[in-house]
Amino acid sequence: MDIGTFNFGLAGIGLAVVYALGFLSAVDAVMKTRTPQGTTAWVFALATVPLVAIPLYFILGRSRFDDYVDALRTFDNEIADGLEQASHGALKAFLAPHGTAEGREVGEMQAFDQMATVPFTTGNQIELLVDGDDTFDALFAGIDAAERYVLAQFYIIHDDQIGRAFKERLIAAARRGVEVRLMYDTVGSIKLPRSYRRELDAAGVTVCPFSGPRSWLKKLRLNFRNHRKIVVCDGRVAFAGGLNVGDEYLGRDETIGNWRDTHLRVHGPIVQGLQLSFCRDWFYGTREEIDGLQWEPTASEEADQTALVLASGPADEIETCGLLYAHVIESAEQRIWIATPYFVPDGRVLGALQLAALRGVDVRILMPRTSDSIFFKYVPYAYLPDVARTGVRVFLYEDGFMHQKVAVVDRDFAAVGTANFDNRSFRLNFEATVVAHDEGVCDDVARMLERDLASCTEIGLKDIEGKSFAFRFAANATRMLAPVL
């Protein structure tokens, strides 16, 4: 056998192996991809160009986080039952009675209760923290006041001025005997230097990246990110919302300029819902049960608001985040105001928004004109023709970059959290959303958004029709990337 024939035979064997792997990956896509459009796209790519599609599918194609599901199964069997029994037992006196709701609200509350780990509770106080200064002042005060423990979790942590101030607060807490745990996402915080963690470790802060005890091969799966931003202090007060730890969140990035964001400080039984979410993530990362946490809730003395935490993610059996918004949009009667930095809705939610506008609901979408991503520069215009033709109003925030993830529907639903209005937040990221069923909170959120609207410019069909062909092509092309944006 000459060398040419031998090499040709090897190439044939290699090609057969590649196509066999492509076939097996296509079978996996059929079984595990959550949308028919995604399934069709991946099967076609894996069957026709497997050499390119296989690594892309391995990194980006999976929509269910099997590693986390396996860890959660262990957590649920060995630990969570006890924690949830403790939290539910302690929360029993605060569970919101559905009998106090009216009409469609009963169904909404029941649906949300089924989606959340901890159902609606009363006795909560929810305080809006507008922008970085208010948020970090409140957050640092909470950490400074902690006596027993601090649980902190962020998607992005930078080693800059505010990042170092955050680190020093955690170190000071640890040195006075507070048990401090910090979790960060390995993708979002990829630039965080090892020295940052070493200083925390040396001071007694327990630090864990959200990666878990996985092989190097599984760590290539970059599609699943923990986008949650949660801080719990002593099980009495907690913080959650849109802000990560970085100078840009205080408007110190000269390129981006002013940074508009919203965070929450919460008291009451809802804190236990955020705490349970942290415990699940921590167990995935460390396989460690956290002992000595405060599961006995304390009602706020200043408010009696009804709320819950929706901790959603790719380990969910159903797509809870997308279902949450689809349900409230379909049920809306007067208004739907949504503020999001990234508006990439799937067909189900897009159709619900269109139908709401057609039946006379005041539907408004607030997005930033300035974006921190070149792709999202075109997003407001990508979906503008679809929504504007049905009466949905689109507003672009002009005073810097708007990063808040906020929604208010009628006067009985308000949501503030980490979830963007896109496929990644609905299906691929771990998110935490605080949902309030309270007129006072809804009014506070609506007033805040009214102030934001004063810094917005409304756009319509004429604004996209006046753009160049190249711009309109780029805007439509971004929709092709919707499954991974």
Short mmCIF file of C-alpha atoms in Angstrom, two decimals:
data_model
loop_
_atom_site.label_atom_id
_atom_site.label_comp_id
_atom_site.label_asym_id
_atom_site.label_seq_id
_atom_site.Cartn_x
_atom_site.Cartn_y
_atom_site.Cartn_z
CA MET A 1 0.00 0.00 0.00
CA ASP A 2 1.49 3.34 -1.01
CA ILE A 3 1.41 6.40 1.26
CA GLY A 4 -1.23 8.18 -0.83
CA THR A 5 -3.67 5.29 -0.53
CA PHE A 6 -2.94 4.99 3.20
CA ASN A 7 -3.57 8.70 3.79
CA PHE A 8 -6.76 8.56 1.72
CA GLY A 9 -7.96 5.67 3.87
CA LEU A 10 -7.20 7.56 7.07
CA ALA A 11 -9.04 10.61 5.76
CA GLY A 12 -12.04 8.45 4.98
CA ILE A 13 -12.04 6.95 8.46
CA GLY A 14 -11.66 10.41 10.02
CA LEU A 15 -14.54 11.76 7.94
CA ALA A 16 -16.72 8.82 8.94
CA VAL A 17 -15.94 9.44 12.62
CA VAL A 18 -16.79 13.14 12.28
CA TYR A 19 -20.13 12.39 10.64
CA ALA A 20 -20.87 9.72 13.24
CA LEU A 21 -20.21 12.26 16.00
CA GLY A 22 -22.38 14.73 14.12
CA PHE A 23 -25.19 12.18 14.01
CA LEU A 24 -24.91 11.45 17.74
CA SER A 25 -24.85 15.17 18.50
CA ALA A 26 -27.92 15.66 16.32
CA VAL A 27 -29.73 12.96 18.29
CA ASP A 28 -28.74 14.77 21.49
CA ALA A 29 -30.07 18.04 20.03
CA VAL A 30 -33.40 16.42 19.15
CA MET A 31 -33.75 15.11 22.69
CA LYS A 32 -32.56 18.16 24.63
CA THR A 33 -32.96 21.40 22.64
CA ARG A 34 -35.98 23.22 24.03
CA THR A 35 -37.31 24.95 20.92
CA PRO A 36 -38.22 23.41 17.54
CA GLN A 37 -36.39 26.24 15.75
CA GLY A 38 -33.23 25.53 17.70
CA THR A 39 -33.55 21.80 17.12
CA THR A 40 -33.96 22.27 13.37
CA ALA A 41 -30.99 24.63 13.12
CA TRP A 42 -28.64 22.40 15.09
CA VAL A 43 -29.68 19.17 13.33
CA PHE A 44 -29.18 20.79 9.92
CA ALA A 45 -25.76 22.18 10.88
CA LEU A 46 -24.58 18.96 12.52
CA ALA A 47 -25.65 16.91 9.51
CA THR A 48 -24.14 19.16 6.84
CA VAL A 49 -21.05 20.76 8.40
CA PRO A 50 -20.27 18.58 11.43
CA LEU A 51 -16.62 19.62 11.64
CA VAL A 52 -17.70 23.20 12.40
CA ALA A 53 -21.00 22.48 14.13
CA ILE A 54 -19.84 19.87 16.67
CA PRO A 55 -17.55 22.18 18.72
CA LEU A 56 -20.10 25.00 18.47
CA TYR A 57 -22.86 22.70 19.66
CA PHE A 58 -20.74 21.49 22.55
CA ILE A 59 -20.03 25.06 23.68
CA LEU A 60 -23.27 26.85 22.79
CA GLY A 61 -25.90 24.32 21.87
CA ARG A 62 -26.97 22.84 25.17
CA SER A 63 -29.97 24.52 26.79
CA ARG A 64 -30.22 22.33 29.89
CA PHE A 65 -27.46 22.34 32.49
CA ASP A 66 -27.18 18.62 33.29
CA ASP A 67 -24.33 19.05 35.78
CA TYR A 68 -26.38 21.48 37.84
CA VAL A 69 -29.44 19.23 37.57
CA ASP A 70 -27.42 16.31 38.96
CA ALA A 71 -26.05 18.44 41.80
CA LEU A 72 -29.50 19.79 42.55
CA ARG A 73 -30.87 16.28 42.72
CA THR A 74 -28.31 15.46 45.41
CA PHE A 75 -29.00 18.77 47.13
CA ASP A 76 -32.73 18.16 47.10
CA ASN A 77 -32.40 14.61 48.40
CA GLU A 78 -29.86 15.27 51.13
CA ILE A 79 -30.09 18.90 52.12
CA ALA A 80 -32.82 20.95 50.50
CA ASP A 81 -35.63 18.91 51.99
CA GLY A 82 -34.46 19.93 55.43
CA LEU A 83 -33.83 23.51 54.42
CA GLU A 84 -37.13 23.84 52.60
CA GLN A 85 -39.00 22.22 55.46
CA ALA A 86 -37.32 24.63 57.85
CA SER A 87 -37.98 27.63 55.64
CA HIS A 88 -41.52 26.63 54.74
CA GLY A 89 -42.30 25.79 58.34
CA ALA A 90 -40.99 29.12 59.51
CA LEU A 91 -42.67 30.91 56.62
CA LYS A 92 -46.04 29.27 57.15
CA ALA A 93 -47.39 32.23 59.09
CA PHE A 94 -46.39 34.57 56.25
CA LEU A 95 -47.74 32.66 53.24
CA ALA A 96 -49.97 34.98 51.24
CA PRO A 97 -53.59 33.74 51.23
CA HIS A 98 -54.92 33.60 47.68
CA GLY A 99 -58.35 34.35 49.04
CA THR A 100 -57.36 38.00 49.42
CA ALA A 101 -56.72 38.27 45.68
CA GLU A 102 -59.43 39.05 43.18
CA GLY A 103 -60.35 37.56 39.79
CA ARG A 104 -57.39 36.75 37.57
CA GLU A 105 -54.98 37.60 40.41
CA VAL A 106 -55.81 34.29 42.09
CA GLY A 107 -54.62 32.34 39.05
CA GLU A 108 -51.51 34.49 38.72
CA MET A 109 -50.49 33.96 42.33
CA GLN A 110 -51.08 30.22 42.08
CA ALA A 111 -48.98 30.01 38.90
CA PHE A 112 -46.12 32.00 40.43
CA ASP A 113 -46.24 29.91 43.60
CA GLN A 114 -45.77 26.79 41.48
CA MET A 115 -42.78 28.29 39.64
CA ALA A 116 -40.96 29.60 42.72
CA THR A 117 -39.16 27.56 45.37
CA VAL A 118 -40.73 29.66 48.12
CA PRO A 119 -44.27 30.94 47.42
CA PHE A 120 -45.66 34.45 47.93
CA THR A 121 -45.23 35.74 51.46
CA THR A 122 -46.51 38.79 53.28
CA GLY A 123 -44.63 40.97 55.77
CA ASN A 124 -42.01 42.16 53.28
CA GLN A 125 -40.49 45.57 52.71
CA ILE A 126 -39.09 46.29 49.23
CA GLU A 127 -37.00 49.42 48.75
CA LEU A 128 -35.90 50.63 45.34
CA LEU A 129 -32.22 51.56 45.05
CA VAL A 130 -31.79 53.78 42.02
CA ASP A 131 -28.33 53.74 40.41
CA GLY A 132 -24.91 52.88 41.77
CA ASP A 133 -24.36 55.37 44.57
CA ASP A 134 -27.56 54.46 46.42
CA THR A 135 -27.01 50.76 45.80
CA PHE A 136 -23.44 50.51 47.04
CA ASP A 137 -24.09 52.82 50.00
CA ALA A 138 -26.92 50.53 51.11
CA LEU A 139 -25.02 47.34 50.29
CA PHE A 140 -21.90 48.37 52.19
CA ALA A 141 -24.00 49.48 55.16
CA GLY A 142 -25.66 46.06 55.18
CA ILE A 143 -22.31 44.24 55.11
CA ASP A 144 -20.91 46.51 57.83
CA ALA A 145 -23.92 45.79 60.05
CA ALA A 146 -23.77 42.00 59.61
CA GLU A 147 -23.11 40.10 62.83
CA ARG A 148 -23.26 36.42 61.84
CA TYR A 149 -22.83 35.87 58.11
CA VAL A 150 -22.75 37.43 54.66
CA LEU A 151 -23.62 35.49 51.50
CA ALA A 152 -22.58 37.39 48.36
CA GLN A 153 -22.93 36.43 44.72
CA PHE A 154 -22.23 38.45 41.56
CA TYR A 155 -21.92 37.81 37.85
CA ILE A 156 -19.17 40.39 37.37
CA ILE A 157 -16.59 41.56 39.90
CA HIS A 158 -13.85 43.94 38.77
CA ASP A 159 -10.62 44.71 40.58
CA ASP A 160 -11.18 48.45 40.34
CA GLN A 161 -12.04 51.18 42.83
CA ILE A 162 -15.49 49.90 43.80
CA GLY A 163 -14.33 46.29 43.50
CA ARG A 164 -11.55 46.91 46.00
CA ALA A 165 -13.93 48.76 48.33
CA PHE A 166 -16.24 45.73 48.17
CA LYS A 167 -13.32 43.42 48.93
CA GLU A 168 -12.27 45.51 51.92
CA ARG A 169 -15.83 45.42 53.30
CA LEU A 170 -15.86 41.61 53.08
CA ILE A 171 -12.42 41.35 54.67
CA ALA A 172 -13.41 43.69 57.51
CA ALA A 173 -16.53 41.60 58.15
CA ALA A 174 -14.51 38.37 58.22
CA ARG A 175 -11.97 39.85 60.65
CA ARG A 176 -14.68 40.78 63.14
CA GLY A 177 -15.90 37.17 63.15
CA VAL A 178 -18.61 37.25 60.49
CA GLU A 179 -18.74 34.15 58.27
CA VAL A 180 -18.38 35.47 54.71
CA ARG A 181 -18.95 33.54 51.48
CA LEU A 182 -18.47 34.95 47.99
CA MET A 183 -19.45 33.35 44.68
CA TYR A 184 -18.72 34.78 41.23
CA ASP A 185 -19.32 33.63 37.67
CA THR A 186 -16.19 32.45 35.88
CA VAL A 187 -17.25 33.91 32.53
CA GLY A 188 -18.51 37.25 33.79
CA SER A 189 -15.51 37.72 36.10
CA ILE A 190 -12.92 36.29 33.74
CA LYS A 191 -10.71 39.39 34.20
CA LEU A 192 -10.68 39.13 38.00
CA PRO A 193 -7.03 38.56 38.99
CA ARG A 194 -6.03 35.69 41.26
CA SER A 195 -4.55 38.17 43.70
CA TYR A 196 -8.06 39.46 44.44
CA ARG A 197 -9.16 36.03 45.57
CA ARG A 198 -5.93 35.35 47.45
CA GLU A 199 -6.45 38.44 49.60
CA LEU A 200 -9.97 37.32 50.45
CA ASP A 201 -8.82 33.78 51.19
CA ALA A 202 -6.07 35.06 53.48
CA ALA A 203 -8.60 37.10 55.46
CA GLY A 204 -10.89 34.11 56.00
CA VAL A 205 -13.46 34.81 53.28
CA THR A 206 -14.58 31.60 51.56
CA VAL A 207 -14.56 32.20 47.80
CA CYS A 208 -16.04 29.90 45.18
CA PRO A 209 -16.34 30.38 41.41
CA PHE A 210 -19.56 29.17 39.83
CA SER A 211 -18.00 26.32 37.93
CA GLY A 212 -18.38 23.32 40.18
CA PRO A 213 -16.18 20.23 40.38
CA ARG A 214 -16.17 19.67 36.62
CA SER A 215 -13.60 18.36 34.18
CA TRP A 216 -11.72 20.82 31.96
CA LEU A 217 -13.77 19.56 29.00
CA LYS A 218 -17.08 20.42 30.64
CA LYS A 219 -15.76 23.85 31.57
CA LEU A 220 -15.76 24.66 27.86
CA ARG A 221 -19.55 24.87 28.07
CA LEU A 222 -19.71 28.63 28.23
CA ASN A 223 -23.40 28.90 27.43
CA PHE A 224 -24.55 28.62 31.04
CA ARG A 225 -23.79 31.64 33.20
CA ASN A 226 -24.82 32.57 36.69
CA HIS A 227 -26.22 36.05 36.19
CA ARG A 228 -27.54 36.43 39.74
CA LYS A 229 -26.55 39.33 41.99
CA ILE A 230 -27.52 38.49 45.56
CA VAL A 231 -26.23 39.55 48.96
CA VAL A 232 -27.81 38.22 52.16
CA CYS A 233 -26.83 39.58 55.58
CA ASP A 234 -27.74 37.50 58.65
CA GLY A 235 -30.90 36.23 56.95
CA ARG A 236 -32.55 39.55 57.87
CA VAL A 237 -31.80 41.84 54.94
CA ALA A 238 -30.91 41.08 51.34
CA PHE A 239 -29.99 42.87 48.14
CA ALA A 240 -30.78 41.86 44.56
CA GLY A 241 -31.08 43.55 41.20
CA GLY A 242 -29.16 44.66 38.15
CA LEU A 243 -25.84 45.95 39.48
CA ASN A 244 -22.58 44.03 39.46
CA VAL A 245 -19.39 45.15 41.19
CA GLY A 246 -17.48 47.51 38.94
CA ASP A 247 -16.75 51.20 38.47
CA GLU A 248 -18.87 51.39 35.32
CA TYR A 249 -21.95 50.76 37.46
CA LEU A 250 -21.32 54.12 39.10
CA GLY A 251 -20.91 55.93 35.79
CA ARG A 252 -17.11 56.02 35.97
CA ASP A 253 -16.52 54.55 32.51
CA GLU A 254 -15.88 57.51 30.22
CA THR A 255 -16.80 55.50 27.13
CA ILE A 256 -20.24 54.52 28.41
CA GLY A 257 -20.91 57.51 30.66
CA ASN A 258 -23.89 57.59 33.00
CA TRP A 259 -25.08 54.14 34.07
CA ARG A 260 -28.79 53.78 34.83
CA ASP A 261 -29.65 50.75 36.94
CA THR A 262 -32.00 49.51 39.64
CA HIS A 263 -31.35 47.32 42.66
CA LEU A 264 -33.43 46.35 45.70
CA ARG A 265 -32.98 46.18 49.45
CA VAL A 266 -35.50 43.78 50.96
CA HIS A 267 -36.55 42.86 54.48
CA GLY A 268 -38.93 40.14 55.56
CA PRO A 269 -39.62 36.52 54.59
CA ILE A 270 -38.54 37.13 50.99
CA VAL A 271 -34.95 37.14 52.26
CA GLN A 272 -35.22 33.39 52.87
CA GLY A 273 -36.09 32.88 49.20
CA LEU A 274 -32.92 34.65 48.09
CA GLN A 275 -30.93 32.75 50.71
CA LEU A 276 -32.22 29.40 49.46
CA SER A 277 -31.25 30.33 45.89
CA PHE A 278 -27.71 31.12 47.07
CA CYS A 279 -27.50 27.82 48.98
CA ARG A 280 -28.40 25.83 45.86
CA ASP A 281 -25.73 27.60 43.79
CA TRP A 282 -23.17 27.23 46.56
CA PHE A 283 -23.84 23.51 46.83
CA TYR A 284 -23.31 23.13 43.08
CA GLY A 285 -19.98 24.93 43.30
CA THR A 286 -18.65 23.30 46.47
CA ARG A 287 -20.90 20.33 47.41
CA GLU A 288 -20.97 22.01 50.82
CA GLU A 289 -23.98 22.41 53.05
CA ILE A 290 -24.02 25.78 54.80
CA ASP A 291 -24.89 25.33 58.47
CA GLY A 292 -26.15 27.88 60.94
CA LEU A 293 -28.19 30.06 58.60
CA GLN A 294 -31.18 32.06 59.77
CA TRP A 295 -34.30 30.40 58.38
CA GLU A 296 -36.74 31.94 60.85
CA PRO A 297 -38.07 35.00 58.96
CA THR A 298 -38.68 38.36 60.53
CA ALA A 299 -41.53 40.48 59.22
CA SER A 300 -40.79 44.08 58.38
CA GLU A 301 -42.09 46.57 60.91
CA GLU A 302 -42.49 49.27 58.26
CA ALA A 303 -44.36 47.50 55.45
CA ASP A 304 -46.51 44.47 54.68
CA GLN A 305 -45.86 43.79 51.02
CA THR A 306 -46.55 40.52 49.24
CA ALA A 307 -43.62 39.19 47.20
CA LEU A 308 -41.62 36.17 46.11
CA VAL A 309 -38.30 35.33 44.47
CA LEU A 310 -38.22 33.58 41.12
CA ALA A 311 -34.81 31.89 40.82
CA SER A 312 -34.84 30.65 37.23
CA GLY A 313 -32.27 28.91 35.09
CA PRO A 314 -31.33 26.15 32.65
CA ALA A 315 -31.79 23.49 35.33
CA ASP A 316 -35.53 24.21 35.54
CA GLU A 317 -37.89 21.54 34.27
CA ILE A 318 -39.94 24.29 32.63
CA GLU A 319 -38.84 27.70 31.34
CA THR A 320 -40.05 29.62 34.37
CA CYS A 321 -38.69 33.06 33.47
CA GLY A 322 -40.27 33.15 30.02
CA LEU A 323 -43.52 31.71 31.37
CA LEU A 324 -43.63 34.38 34.06
CA TYR A 325 -43.56 37.21 31.55
CA ALA A 326 -45.79 35.50 29.00
CA HIS A 327 -48.44 35.00 31.67
CA VAL A 328 -48.48 38.54 33.06
CA ILE A 329 -48.41 40.07 29.57
CA GLU A 330 -51.36 37.95 28.47
CA SER A 331 -53.26 38.90 31.65
CA ALA A 332 -52.57 42.64 31.55
CA GLU A 333 -55.52 45.01 31.40
CA GLN A 334 -54.12 48.55 31.62
CA ARG A 335 -50.34 48.79 31.22
CA ILE A 336 -47.17 46.84 30.53
CA TRP A 337 -44.00 48.86 31.00
CA ILE A 338 -40.73 47.01 30.50
CA ALA A 339 -37.23 48.45 30.92
CA THR A 340 -34.45 46.23 29.62
CA PRO A 341 -30.98 46.76 28.15
CA TYR A 342 -31.43 43.85 25.73
CA PHE A 343 -34.77 43.27 24.01
CA VAL A 344 -34.61 39.97 22.12
CA PRO A 345 -37.98 38.30 22.80
CA ASP A 346 -38.93 34.86 21.57
CA GLY A 347 -42.03 34.36 19.42
CA ARG A 348 -44.27 33.53 22.35
CA VAL A 349 -43.50 36.69 24.33
CA LEU A 350 -43.38 38.89 21.23
CA GLY A 351 -46.83 37.70 20.22
CA ALA A 352 -48.17 38.31 23.72
CA LEU A 353 -46.90 41.91 23.61
CA GLN A 354 -48.47 42.48 20.20
CA LEU A 355 -51.84 41.09 21.31
CA ALA A 356 -51.77 43.17 24.48
CA ALA A 357 -51.27 46.35 22.46
CA LEU A 358 -54.02 45.36 20.03
CA ARG A 359 -56.51 44.97 22.86
CA GLY A 360 -55.72 48.47 24.11
CA VAL A 361 -53.12 47.88 26.82
CA ASP A 362 -50.52 50.64 27.20
CA VAL A 363 -47.39 48.71 26.21
CA ARG A 364 -44.06 50.53 26.48
CA ILE A 365 -40.55 49.16 25.99
CA LEU A 366 -37.62 51.19 27.34
CA MET A 367 -34.18 50.40 25.92
CA PRO A 368 -30.87 52.25 25.86
CA ARG A 369 -29.75 54.08 22.74
CA THR A 370 -26.15 53.55 23.85
CA SER A 371 -25.13 49.91 24.23
CA ASP A 372 -22.19 48.08 25.77
CA SER A 373 -22.28 45.61 22.85
CA ILE A 374 -22.06 46.24 19.11
CA PHE A 375 -24.75 43.63 18.46
CA PHE A 376 -27.28 45.33 20.69
CA LYS A 377 -26.77 48.65 18.93
CA TYR A 378 -29.15 47.31 16.28
CA VAL A 379 -31.57 45.43 18.53
CA PRO A 380 -34.06 48.28 19.12
CA TYR A 381 -34.56 48.45 15.37
CA ALA A 382 -34.59 44.68 14.78
CA TYR A 383 -37.94 44.20 16.48
CA LEU A 384 -39.34 47.70 15.94
CA PRO A 385 -41.41 46.90 12.82
CA ASP A 386 -43.07 43.93 14.53
CA VAL A 387 -44.09 45.76 17.68
CA ALA A 388 -44.75 49.26 16.33
CA ARG A 389 -47.35 48.06 13.82
CA THR A 390 -49.50 46.75 16.67
CA GLY A 391 -49.25 49.83 18.86
CA VAL A 392 -46.36 48.92 21.16
CA ARG A 393 -44.41 52.08 21.98
CA VAL A 394 -40.61 51.93 21.99
CA PHE A 395 -38.45 54.44 23.86
CA LEU A 396 -34.67 54.88 23.75
CA TYR A 397 -32.95 56.09 26.91
CA GLU A 398 -30.62 58.97 26.05
CA ASP A 399 -28.80 59.76 29.32
CA GLY A 400 -26.04 57.14 29.11
CA PHE A 401 -26.53 53.38 29.28
CA MET A 402 -29.66 51.89 30.84
CA HIS A 403 -28.97 48.45 32.37
CA GLN A 404 -31.99 47.98 34.66
CA LYS A 405 -34.24 44.92 34.35
CA VAL A 406 -37.63 46.17 35.52
CA ALA A 407 -41.27 45.59 34.62
CA VAL A 408 -44.61 46.80 35.95
CA VAL A 409 -47.97 45.42 34.84
CA ASP A 410 -51.17 47.15 35.91
CA ARG A 411 -51.00 47.80 39.68
CA ASP A 412 -50.55 44.21 40.82
CA PHE A 413 -47.25 43.03 39.32
CA ALA A 414 -43.79 44.54 39.55
CA ALA A 415 -40.52 42.75 38.83
CA VAL A 416 -36.96 43.86 39.51
CA GLY A 417 -34.04 41.52 39.10
CA THR A 418 -31.27 40.23 36.89
CA ALA A 419 -33.22 38.87 33.91
CA ASN A 420 -32.98 40.69 30.61
CA PHE A 421 -35.80 40.42 28.09
CA ASP A 422 -33.95 37.95 25.89
CA ASN A 423 -33.45 34.29 25.14
CA ARG A 424 -30.30 34.03 27.25
CA SER A 425 -32.09 35.18 30.40
CA PHE A 426 -35.24 33.20 29.63
CA ARG A 427 -33.45 29.92 28.89
CA LEU A 428 -29.69 29.89 29.46
CA ASN A 429 -28.73 32.04 32.45
CA PHE A 430 -29.32 31.54 36.15
CA GLU A 431 -31.40 34.58 37.13
CA ALA A 432 -33.08 35.98 40.26
CA THR A 433 -36.18 38.14 39.96
CA VAL A 434 -38.07 39.70 42.86
CA VAL A 435 -41.78 39.75 42.05
CA ALA A 436 -44.06 42.05 44.06
CA HIS A 437 -47.84 41.74 44.20
CA ASP A 438 -48.41 45.10 45.83
CA GLU A 439 -49.94 48.37 44.67
CA GLY A 440 -47.42 50.47 46.56
CA VAL A 441 -44.41 48.77 44.96
CA CYS A 442 -46.06 48.97 41.53
CA ASP A 443 -46.66 52.69 42.01
CA ASP A 444 -43.03 53.23 43.10
CA VAL A 445 -41.74 51.37 40.04
CA ALA A 446 -44.10 53.24 37.72
CA ARG A 447 -42.98 56.62 39.09
CA MET A 448 -39.35 55.61 38.64
CA LEU A 449 -39.98 54.59 35.02
CA GLU A 450 -41.89 57.82 34.38
CA ARG A 451 -38.74 59.71 35.37
CA ASP A 452 -36.75 57.52 32.99
CA LEU A 453 -39.23 58.20 30.19
CA ALA A 454 -38.46 61.89 30.57
CA SER A 455 -34.91 61.05 29.42
CA CYS A 456 -36.11 58.96 26.48
CA THR A 457 -36.89 59.54 22.81
CA GLU A 458 -39.78 57.60 21.31
CA ILE A 459 -39.05 55.87 18.00
CA GLY A 460 -41.43 54.45 15.39
CA LEU A 461 -41.56 52.87 11.97
CA LYS A 462 -40.27 56.02 10.27
CA ASP A 463 -37.04 55.71 12.27
CA ILE A 464 -36.18 52.31 10.83
CA GLU A 465 -37.46 53.14 7.35
CA GLY A 466 -35.13 56.14 7.23
CA LYS A 467 -32.04 54.04 7.95
CA SER A 468 -29.66 52.85 5.26
CA PHE A 469 -29.98 49.40 3.71
CA ALA A 470 -26.77 48.33 5.47
CA PHE A 471 -28.17 49.37 8.85
CA ARG A 472 -31.50 47.61 8.25
CA PHE A 473 -29.68 44.50 7.08
CA ALA A 474 -27.51 44.51 10.22
CA ALA A 475 -30.60 44.99 12.40
CA ASN A 476 -32.37 42.02 10.82
CA ALA A 477 -29.19 39.94 10.96
CA THR A 478 -29.02 40.33 14.73
CA ARG A 479 -32.26 38.34 14.95
CA MET A 480 -30.40 35.33 13.60
CA LEU A 481 -28.24 35.45 16.73
CA ALA A 482 -31.24 35.68 19.06
CA PRO A 483 -30.84 32.13 20.46
CA VAL A 484 -27.44 32.97 21.97
CA LEU A 485 -27.76 36.71 22.65
#
